[in-house]
XYZ file of C-alpha atoms in Angstrom:
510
model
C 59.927 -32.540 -61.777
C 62.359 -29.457 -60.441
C 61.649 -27.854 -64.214
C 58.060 -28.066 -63.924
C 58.189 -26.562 -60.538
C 60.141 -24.159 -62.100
C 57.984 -23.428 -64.653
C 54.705 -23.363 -61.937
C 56.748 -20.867 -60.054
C 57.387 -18.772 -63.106
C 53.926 -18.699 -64.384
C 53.036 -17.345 -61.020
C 55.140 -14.601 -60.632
C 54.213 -13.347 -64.235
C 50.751 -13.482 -63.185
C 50.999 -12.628 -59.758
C 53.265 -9.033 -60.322
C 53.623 -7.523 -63.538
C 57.150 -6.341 -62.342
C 57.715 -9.968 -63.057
C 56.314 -9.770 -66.821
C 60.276 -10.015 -68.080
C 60.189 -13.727 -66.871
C 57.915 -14.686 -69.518
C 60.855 -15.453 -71.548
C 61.747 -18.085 -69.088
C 58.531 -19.842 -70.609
C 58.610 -18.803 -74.010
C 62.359 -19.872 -74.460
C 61.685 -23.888 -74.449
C 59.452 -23.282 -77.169
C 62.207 -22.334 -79.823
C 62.049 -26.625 -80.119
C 65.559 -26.778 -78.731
C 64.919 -29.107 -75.754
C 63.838 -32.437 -75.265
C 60.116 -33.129 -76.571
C 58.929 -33.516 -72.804
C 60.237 -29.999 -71.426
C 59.079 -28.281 -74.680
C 55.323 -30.331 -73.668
C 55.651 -28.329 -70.437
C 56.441 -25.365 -71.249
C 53.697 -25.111 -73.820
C 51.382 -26.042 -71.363
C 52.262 -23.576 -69.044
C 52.435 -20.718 -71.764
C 48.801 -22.102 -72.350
C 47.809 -21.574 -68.873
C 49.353 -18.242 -68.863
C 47.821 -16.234 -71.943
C 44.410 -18.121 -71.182
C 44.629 -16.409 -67.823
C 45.717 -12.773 -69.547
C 43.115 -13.336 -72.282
C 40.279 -13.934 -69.730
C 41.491 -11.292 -67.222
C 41.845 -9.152 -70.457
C 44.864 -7.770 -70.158
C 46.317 -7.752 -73.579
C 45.843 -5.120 -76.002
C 42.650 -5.052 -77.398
C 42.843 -3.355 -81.691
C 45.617 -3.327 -84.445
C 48.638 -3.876 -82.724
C 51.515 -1.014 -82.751
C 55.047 -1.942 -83.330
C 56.339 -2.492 -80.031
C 59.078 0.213 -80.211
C 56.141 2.717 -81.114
C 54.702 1.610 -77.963
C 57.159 3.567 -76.048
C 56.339 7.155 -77.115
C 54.573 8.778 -74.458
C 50.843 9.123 -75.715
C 50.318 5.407 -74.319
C 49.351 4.849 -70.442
C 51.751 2.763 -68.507
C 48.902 0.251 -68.826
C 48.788 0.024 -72.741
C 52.433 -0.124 -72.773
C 52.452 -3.337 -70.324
C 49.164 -4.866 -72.598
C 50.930 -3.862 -75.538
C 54.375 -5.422 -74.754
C 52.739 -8.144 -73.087
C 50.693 -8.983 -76.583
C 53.819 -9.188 -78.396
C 54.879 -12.107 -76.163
C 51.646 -13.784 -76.899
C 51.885 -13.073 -80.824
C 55.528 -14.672 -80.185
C 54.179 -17.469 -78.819
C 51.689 -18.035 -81.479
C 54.531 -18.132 -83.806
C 56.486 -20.938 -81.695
C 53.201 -22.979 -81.533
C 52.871 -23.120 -85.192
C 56.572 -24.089 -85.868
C 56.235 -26.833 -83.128
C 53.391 -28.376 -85.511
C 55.950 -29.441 -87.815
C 57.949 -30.816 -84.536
C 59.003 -34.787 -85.218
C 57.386 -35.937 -81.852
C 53.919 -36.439 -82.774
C 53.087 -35.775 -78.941
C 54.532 -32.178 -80.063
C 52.605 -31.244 -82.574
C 49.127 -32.502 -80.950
C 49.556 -30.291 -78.021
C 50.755 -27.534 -79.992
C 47.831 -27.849 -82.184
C 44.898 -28.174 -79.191
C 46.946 -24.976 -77.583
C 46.490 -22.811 -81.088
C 42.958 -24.393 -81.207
C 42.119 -23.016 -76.933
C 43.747 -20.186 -77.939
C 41.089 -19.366 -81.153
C 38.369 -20.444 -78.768
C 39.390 -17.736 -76.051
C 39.959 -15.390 -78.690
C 36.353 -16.197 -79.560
C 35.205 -15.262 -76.463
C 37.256 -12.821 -75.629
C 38.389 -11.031 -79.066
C 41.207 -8.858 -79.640
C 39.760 -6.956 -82.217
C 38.328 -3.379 -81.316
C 34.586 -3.661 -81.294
C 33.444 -0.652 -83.633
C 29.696 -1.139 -84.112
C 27.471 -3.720 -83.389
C 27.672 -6.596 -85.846
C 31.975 -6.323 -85.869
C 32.994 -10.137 -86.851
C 35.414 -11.244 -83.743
C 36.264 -13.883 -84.968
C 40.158 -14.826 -84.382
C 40.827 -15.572 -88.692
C 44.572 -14.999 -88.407
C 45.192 -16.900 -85.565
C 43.230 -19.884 -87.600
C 44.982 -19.245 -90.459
C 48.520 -20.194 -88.304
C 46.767 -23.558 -87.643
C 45.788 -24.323 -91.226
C 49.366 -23.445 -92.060
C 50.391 -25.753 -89.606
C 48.479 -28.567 -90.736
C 49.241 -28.501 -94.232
C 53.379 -28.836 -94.564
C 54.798 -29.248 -97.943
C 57.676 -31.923 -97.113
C 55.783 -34.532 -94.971
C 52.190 -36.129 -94.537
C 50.592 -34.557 -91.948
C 47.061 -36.890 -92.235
C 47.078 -37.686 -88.486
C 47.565 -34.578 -86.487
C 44.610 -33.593 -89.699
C 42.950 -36.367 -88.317
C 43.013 -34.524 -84.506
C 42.022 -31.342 -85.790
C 38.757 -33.022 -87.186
C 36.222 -32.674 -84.206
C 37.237 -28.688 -84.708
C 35.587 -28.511 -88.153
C 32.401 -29.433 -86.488
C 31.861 -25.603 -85.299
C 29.685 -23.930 -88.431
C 32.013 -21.077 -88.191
C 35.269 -22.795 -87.602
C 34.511 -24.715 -90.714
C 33.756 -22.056 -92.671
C 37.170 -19.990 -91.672
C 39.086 -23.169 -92.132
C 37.645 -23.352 -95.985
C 38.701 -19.455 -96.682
C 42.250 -20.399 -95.244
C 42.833 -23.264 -97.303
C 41.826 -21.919 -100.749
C 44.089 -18.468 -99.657
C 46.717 -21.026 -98.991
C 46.429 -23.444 -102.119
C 46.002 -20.083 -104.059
C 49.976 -18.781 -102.583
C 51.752 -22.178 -102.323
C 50.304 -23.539 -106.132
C 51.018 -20.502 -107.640
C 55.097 -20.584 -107.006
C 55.219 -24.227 -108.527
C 54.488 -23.314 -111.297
C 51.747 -25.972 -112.165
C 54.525 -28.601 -110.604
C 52.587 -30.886 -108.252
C 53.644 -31.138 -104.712
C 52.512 -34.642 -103.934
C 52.442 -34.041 -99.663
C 51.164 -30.518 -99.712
C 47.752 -31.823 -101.864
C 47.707 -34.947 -100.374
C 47.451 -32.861 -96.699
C 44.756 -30.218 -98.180
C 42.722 -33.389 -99.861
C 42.823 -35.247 -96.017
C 41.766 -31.577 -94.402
C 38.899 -30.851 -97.094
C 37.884 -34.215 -97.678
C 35.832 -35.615 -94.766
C 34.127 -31.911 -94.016
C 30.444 -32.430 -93.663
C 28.606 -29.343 -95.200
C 25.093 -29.082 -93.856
C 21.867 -30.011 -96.249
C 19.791 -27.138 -94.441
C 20.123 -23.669 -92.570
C 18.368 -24.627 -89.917
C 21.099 -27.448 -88.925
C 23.493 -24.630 -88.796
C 23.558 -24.391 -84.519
C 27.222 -24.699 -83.421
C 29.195 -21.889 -83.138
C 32.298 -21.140 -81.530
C 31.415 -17.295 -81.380
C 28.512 -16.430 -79.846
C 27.406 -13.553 -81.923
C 24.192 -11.632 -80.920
C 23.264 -10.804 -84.125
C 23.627 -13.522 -86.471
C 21.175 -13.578 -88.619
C 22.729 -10.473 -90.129
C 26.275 -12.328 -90.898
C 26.979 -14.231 -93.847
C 28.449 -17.257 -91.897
C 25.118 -17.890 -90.691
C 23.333 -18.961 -94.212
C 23.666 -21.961 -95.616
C 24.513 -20.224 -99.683
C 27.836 -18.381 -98.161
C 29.080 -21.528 -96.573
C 28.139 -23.190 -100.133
C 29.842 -20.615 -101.893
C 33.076 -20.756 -99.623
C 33.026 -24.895 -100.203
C 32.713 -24.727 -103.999
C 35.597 -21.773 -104.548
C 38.195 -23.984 -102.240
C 36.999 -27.271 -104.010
C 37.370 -25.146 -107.737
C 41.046 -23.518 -106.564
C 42.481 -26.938 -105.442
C 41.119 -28.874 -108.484
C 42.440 -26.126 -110.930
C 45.878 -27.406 -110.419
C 47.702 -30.865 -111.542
C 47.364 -33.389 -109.183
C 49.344 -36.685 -108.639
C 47.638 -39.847 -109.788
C 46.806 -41.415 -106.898
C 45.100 -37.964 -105.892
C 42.708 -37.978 -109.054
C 41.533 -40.910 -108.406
C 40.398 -40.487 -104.541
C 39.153 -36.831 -105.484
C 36.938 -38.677 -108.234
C 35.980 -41.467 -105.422
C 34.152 -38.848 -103.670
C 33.247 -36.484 -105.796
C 29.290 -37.224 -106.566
C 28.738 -37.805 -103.190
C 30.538 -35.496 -101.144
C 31.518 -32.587 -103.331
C 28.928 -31.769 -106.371
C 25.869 -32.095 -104.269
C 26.822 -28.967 -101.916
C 27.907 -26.469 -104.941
C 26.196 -23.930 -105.766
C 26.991 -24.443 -109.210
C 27.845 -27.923 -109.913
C 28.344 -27.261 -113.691
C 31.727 -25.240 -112.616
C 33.525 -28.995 -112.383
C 33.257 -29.525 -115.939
C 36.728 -28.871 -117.009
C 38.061 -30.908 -114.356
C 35.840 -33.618 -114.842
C 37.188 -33.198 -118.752
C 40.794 -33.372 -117.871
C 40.337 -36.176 -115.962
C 38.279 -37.836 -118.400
C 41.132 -37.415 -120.822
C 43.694 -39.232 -118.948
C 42.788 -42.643 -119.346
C 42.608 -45.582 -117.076
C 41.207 -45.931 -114.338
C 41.027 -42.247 -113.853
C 38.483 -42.055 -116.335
C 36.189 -44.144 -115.206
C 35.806 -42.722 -112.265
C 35.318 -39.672 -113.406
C 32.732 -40.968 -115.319
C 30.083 -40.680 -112.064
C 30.644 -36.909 -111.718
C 30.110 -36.730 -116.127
C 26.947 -38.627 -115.423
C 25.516 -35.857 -113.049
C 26.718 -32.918 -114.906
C 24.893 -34.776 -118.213
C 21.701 -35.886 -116.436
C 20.694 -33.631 -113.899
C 22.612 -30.222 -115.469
C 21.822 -31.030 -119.255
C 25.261 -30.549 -119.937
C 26.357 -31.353 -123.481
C 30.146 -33.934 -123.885
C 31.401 -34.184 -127.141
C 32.464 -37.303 -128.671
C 31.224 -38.740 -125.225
C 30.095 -41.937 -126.524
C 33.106 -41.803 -128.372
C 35.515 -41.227 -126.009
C 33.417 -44.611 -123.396
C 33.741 -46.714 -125.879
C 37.744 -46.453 -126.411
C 37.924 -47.188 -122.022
C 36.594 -50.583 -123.252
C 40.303 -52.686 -123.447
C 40.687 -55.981 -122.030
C 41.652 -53.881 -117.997
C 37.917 -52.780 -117.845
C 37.531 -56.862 -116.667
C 40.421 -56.750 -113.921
C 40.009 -52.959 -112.397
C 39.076 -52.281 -108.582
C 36.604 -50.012 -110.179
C 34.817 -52.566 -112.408
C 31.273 -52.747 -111.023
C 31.029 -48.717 -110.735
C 31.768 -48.621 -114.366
C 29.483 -51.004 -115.932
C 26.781 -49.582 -113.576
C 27.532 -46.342 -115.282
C 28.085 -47.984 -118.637
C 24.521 -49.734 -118.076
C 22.920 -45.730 -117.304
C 24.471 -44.460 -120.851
C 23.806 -47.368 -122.708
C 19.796 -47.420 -121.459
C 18.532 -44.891 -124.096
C 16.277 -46.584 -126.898
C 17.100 -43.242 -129.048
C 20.683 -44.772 -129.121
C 21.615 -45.537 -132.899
C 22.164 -49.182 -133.316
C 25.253 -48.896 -134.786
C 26.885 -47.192 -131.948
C 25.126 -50.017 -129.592
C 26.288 -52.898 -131.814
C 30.380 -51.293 -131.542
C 29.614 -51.462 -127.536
C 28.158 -55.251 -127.871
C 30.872 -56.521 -130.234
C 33.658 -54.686 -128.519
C 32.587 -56.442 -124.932
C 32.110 -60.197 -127.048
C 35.396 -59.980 -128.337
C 37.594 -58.423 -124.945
C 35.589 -61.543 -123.670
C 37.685 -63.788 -124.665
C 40.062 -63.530 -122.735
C 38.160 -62.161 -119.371
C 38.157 -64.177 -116.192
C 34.925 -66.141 -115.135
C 33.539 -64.152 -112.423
C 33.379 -61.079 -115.219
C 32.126 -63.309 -117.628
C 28.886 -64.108 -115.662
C 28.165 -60.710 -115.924
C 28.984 -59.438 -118.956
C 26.828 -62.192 -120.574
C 24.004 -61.012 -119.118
C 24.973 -57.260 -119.578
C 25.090 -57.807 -123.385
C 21.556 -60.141 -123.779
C 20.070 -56.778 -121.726
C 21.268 -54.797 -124.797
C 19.674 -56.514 -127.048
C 16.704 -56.619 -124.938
C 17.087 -52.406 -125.233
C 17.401 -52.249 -128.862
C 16.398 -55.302 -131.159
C 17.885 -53.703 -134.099
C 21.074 -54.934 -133.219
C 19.699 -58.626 -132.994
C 20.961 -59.075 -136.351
C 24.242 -60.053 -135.012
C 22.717 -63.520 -133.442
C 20.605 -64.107 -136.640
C 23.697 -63.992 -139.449
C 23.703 -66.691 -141.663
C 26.079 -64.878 -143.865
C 28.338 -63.511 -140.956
C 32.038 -64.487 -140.102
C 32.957 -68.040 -138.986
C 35.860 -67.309 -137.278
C 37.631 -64.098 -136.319
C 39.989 -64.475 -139.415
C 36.652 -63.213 -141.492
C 35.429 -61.060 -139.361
C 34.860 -57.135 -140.574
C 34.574 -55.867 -137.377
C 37.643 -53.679 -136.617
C 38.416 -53.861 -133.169
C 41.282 -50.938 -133.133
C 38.479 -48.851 -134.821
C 38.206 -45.592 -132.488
C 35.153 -44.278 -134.108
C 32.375 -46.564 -133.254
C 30.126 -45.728 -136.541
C 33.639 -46.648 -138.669
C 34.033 -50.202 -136.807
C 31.558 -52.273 -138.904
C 30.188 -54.324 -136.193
C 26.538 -54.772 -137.509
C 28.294 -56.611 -140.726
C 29.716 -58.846 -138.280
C 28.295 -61.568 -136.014
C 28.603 -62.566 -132.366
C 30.560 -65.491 -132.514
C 33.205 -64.951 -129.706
C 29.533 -65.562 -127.550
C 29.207 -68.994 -129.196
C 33.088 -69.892 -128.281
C 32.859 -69.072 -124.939
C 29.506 -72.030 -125.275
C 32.770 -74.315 -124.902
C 34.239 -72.214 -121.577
C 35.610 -74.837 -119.118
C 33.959 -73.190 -116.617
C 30.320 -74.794 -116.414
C 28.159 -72.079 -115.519
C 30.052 -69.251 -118.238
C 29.018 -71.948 -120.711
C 25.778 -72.099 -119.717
C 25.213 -68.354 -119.255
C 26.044 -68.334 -122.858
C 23.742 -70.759 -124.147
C 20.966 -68.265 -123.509
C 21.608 -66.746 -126.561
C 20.615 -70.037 -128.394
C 16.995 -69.049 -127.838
C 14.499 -66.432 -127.878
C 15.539 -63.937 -125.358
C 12.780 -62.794 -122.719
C 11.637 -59.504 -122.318
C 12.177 -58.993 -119.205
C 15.913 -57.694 -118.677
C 17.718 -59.716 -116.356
C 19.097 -58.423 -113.035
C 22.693 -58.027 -112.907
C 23.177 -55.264 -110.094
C 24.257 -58.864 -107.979
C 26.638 -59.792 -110.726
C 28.468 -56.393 -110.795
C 30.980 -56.720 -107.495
C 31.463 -60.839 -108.498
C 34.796 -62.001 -107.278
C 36.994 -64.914 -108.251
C 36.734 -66.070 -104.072
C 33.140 -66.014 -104.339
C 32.937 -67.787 -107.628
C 35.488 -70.411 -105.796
C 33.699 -70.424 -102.510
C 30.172 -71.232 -104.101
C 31.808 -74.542 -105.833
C 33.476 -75.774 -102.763
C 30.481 -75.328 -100.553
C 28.057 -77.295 -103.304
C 26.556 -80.827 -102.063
C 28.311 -83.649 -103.959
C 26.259 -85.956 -105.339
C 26.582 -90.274 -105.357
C 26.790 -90.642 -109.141
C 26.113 -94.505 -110.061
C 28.507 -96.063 -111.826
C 26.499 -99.477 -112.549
C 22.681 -100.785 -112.701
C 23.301 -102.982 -110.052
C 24.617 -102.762 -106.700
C 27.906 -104.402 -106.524
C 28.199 -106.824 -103.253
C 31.396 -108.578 -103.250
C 34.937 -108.588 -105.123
C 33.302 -110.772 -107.662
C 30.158 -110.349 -107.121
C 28.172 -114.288 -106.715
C 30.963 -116.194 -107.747
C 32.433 -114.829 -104.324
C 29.738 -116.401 -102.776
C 30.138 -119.785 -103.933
C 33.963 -120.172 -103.593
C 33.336 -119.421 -99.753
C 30.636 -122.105 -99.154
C 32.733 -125.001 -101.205
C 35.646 -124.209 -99.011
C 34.181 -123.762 -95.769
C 36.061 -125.066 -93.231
C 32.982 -126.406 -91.728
């Protein structure tokens, strides 16, 4: 309590006399992150209380700001001199506020961050750039550009205080400043790596760029932290700048290597939340490629941004079908991302201009990594192959082959084929369906039996098959009704029956 009061009767002589301005180092000094997390708390609060006061009252210097030994020569008025010096306390403080959001008290860093932020707001309002013609942009981009710093350290994971800072990004302009700092700073920090990834520095500029919400239409454009009188005429106020803006810092932070885990929650959200608001979606192609290269799960996902950039940009893959049908190994059955890739698998494989050989590798590929699949993928894949044959009756000729393989020791399909028209699967048969006839599990057995008969026309449903689990599958037999199965013809009424009957009325005690 006595070093608050200290620091209440400090902030008042600063404000109160300027022959007191040299005890604004009594405030500034806790800030240097020396002291116990609670004093530094209070001093930054009172520091914020301070230059909020000499922002409003305007009494720091307003234009580029002299060196502060320049400031002395005797062309500036005793009043610039005191606005000048006192600006170089509040560009001081600035500086300790940004080093306090790497502080380890979380309690630290919040308040230094909501300070910087009051600070960019009262800037806003009250700029400190010299007003040259009407139009000037005031908004505070340096002073921004200290809290983007802030929030994106390259030794630790800085998603919560990102986390705070999120109601911020709601301001049109705010967001659109935050954007132009983050690709400058990706641009500097990547380029000394030297294509090296730095797994917390990404991770913190995915978690800041990640959840913004980029408006559909100009008109939603209405929340501003600068009220500017004229601006219509700035390019922060239409809706194809802030586009532009969103696809270069999506474009700068994708050009460099990421760490696994990062490719695959970039390529979680990327059709949803990242290609719809570019202004040229096609631009994501060779990211989409690399990332289509690496294998795995990786490139499945990235399989949903392909599928936009090849259906609604007519953009031409080679080797694409080439290159989906060496993903199908025996993890495509197991994945997390399992039902987003056959949905996509189910898109590409829809054509009827399709050649039949290339839809016969798919069928006989997905038969034979069958085998060994687990029951709740089984139910759908069944289905998922009788709707391919549905799509292209060509490729029935591998349920009608008298000829064809009995067993898999005959079979001329080559399974470790890469090139699907080199894999001989219309010379081959579909017998793995016919084992699986003999699955233990009642209803995979049945499934396959369809294939016994004339398939419909109608293509069966399987969008409710796709996200199947093993629990459900295991829930849906435990909750089924048993059923009183007789074992006899006749109802059996005693131990032995009539003979029971008799042997207790000839020994009756009565």
């Amino acid at each position: 309590m006595a070093r608050e009061a200290a620091l209440a009767a400090c902030l008042e002589a600063v404000l109160g006399s300027r022959r007191s301005a040299n005890r604004v180092f009594e405030l500034l000094e806790p800030l240097a992150g020396q002291e116990e997390p609670e004093h530094i708390v209070s001093a930054a609060r009172t520091c914020s209380r301070l230059f909020g006061a000499l922002l409003q009252r305007r009494e720091l210097f307003v234009g580029p700001l002299p060196e502060q030994d320049a400031s002395l020569a005797e062309s500036y008025s005793a009043e610039d001199k005191y606005r000048i010096w006192m600006r170089h306390r509040y560009r001081d403080c600035v500086g300790c506020l940004g080093e306090l959001m790497g502080h380890d008290s979380f309690q630290v860093k919040e308040l230094a961050l909501c300070t910087l932020m009051k600070f960019v707001e009262l800037e806003a309002q009250y700029p400190l750039i010299k007003i040259e013609w009407k139009g000037t942009l005031t908004f505070p981009c340096d002073l921004l550009k200290v809290v983007v710093d802030g929030l994106l350290p390259s030794k630790e994971d800085a998603s919560l205080l990102i986390s705070r800072f999120q109601e911020y990004l709601e301001y049109d302009d705010v967001r659109y400043f935050v954007m132009k700092a983050v690709t400058a700073s990706v641009g500097q920090v990547m380029q000394k790596t030297k294509e090296r990834p730095l797994p917390f520095y990404q991770q913190n500029v995915f978690s800041l760029i990640s959840p913004i919400n980029m408006p559909n239409k100009e008109s939603e454009m209405v929340k501003f932290m600068v009220k500017q009188d004229n601006r219509e005429e700035l390019k922060l106020s239409k809706l194809q700048a802030h586009k532009h803006v969103f696809e270069k810092m999506w474009l700068t932070f994708l050009k460099h290597k990421l760490p696994t885990g990062l490719y695959k929650k970039v390529l979680v959200i990327l059709h949803d939340s990242v290609l719809p608001y570019m202004n040229e979606p096609t631009l994501m192609m060779d990211f989409l490629t690399v990332a289509y290269g690496i294998g795995g799960a990786i490139s499945l996902l990235a399989l949903n941004g392909l599928f936009i950039l090849i259906h609604q940009h007519n953009l031409e893959y080679p080797d694409f079908y080439k290159k989906l049908y060496n993903l199908l190994d025996p993890s495509i059955y197991h994945v997390k991302y399992r039902a987003r890739f056959f949905h996509l698998t189910d898109l590409f494989l829809s054509s009827s201009h399709l050649p039949a050989y290339l839809v016969a590798a798919f069928i006989k590929r997905l038969a034979r990594l069958a085998l060994t699949a687990p029951p709740e993928a089984l139910l759908m894949i069944i289905p998922f192959i009788c709707n391919l044959f549905r799509r292209h009756p060509a490729c029935r000729l591998l349920l009608h082959c008298p000829g064809g393989p009995a067993d898999m020791s005959e079979d001329p399909y080559v399974m470790e084929e890469e090139e699907p028209s080199e894999s001989r699967a219309l010379e081959s048969s579909l017998w793995e369906i016919q084992s699986l006839q003999n699955h233990y599990h009642p209803d995979v057995a049945k499934a396959a039996a369809v294939l016994n008969h004339s398939l419909s026309e109608i293509e069966d449903d399987i969008s409710g098959l796709l996200e199947l689990s093993a629990y459900e599958l295991f829930d849906k037999e435990v909750k089924k009704k048993a059923v009183d199965v007789p074992l006899e013809f006749e109802q059996v009424r005693g131990l032995f029956g009539k003979k029971n009957d008799i042997f207790a009325e000839h020994f009756s005690l009565d």
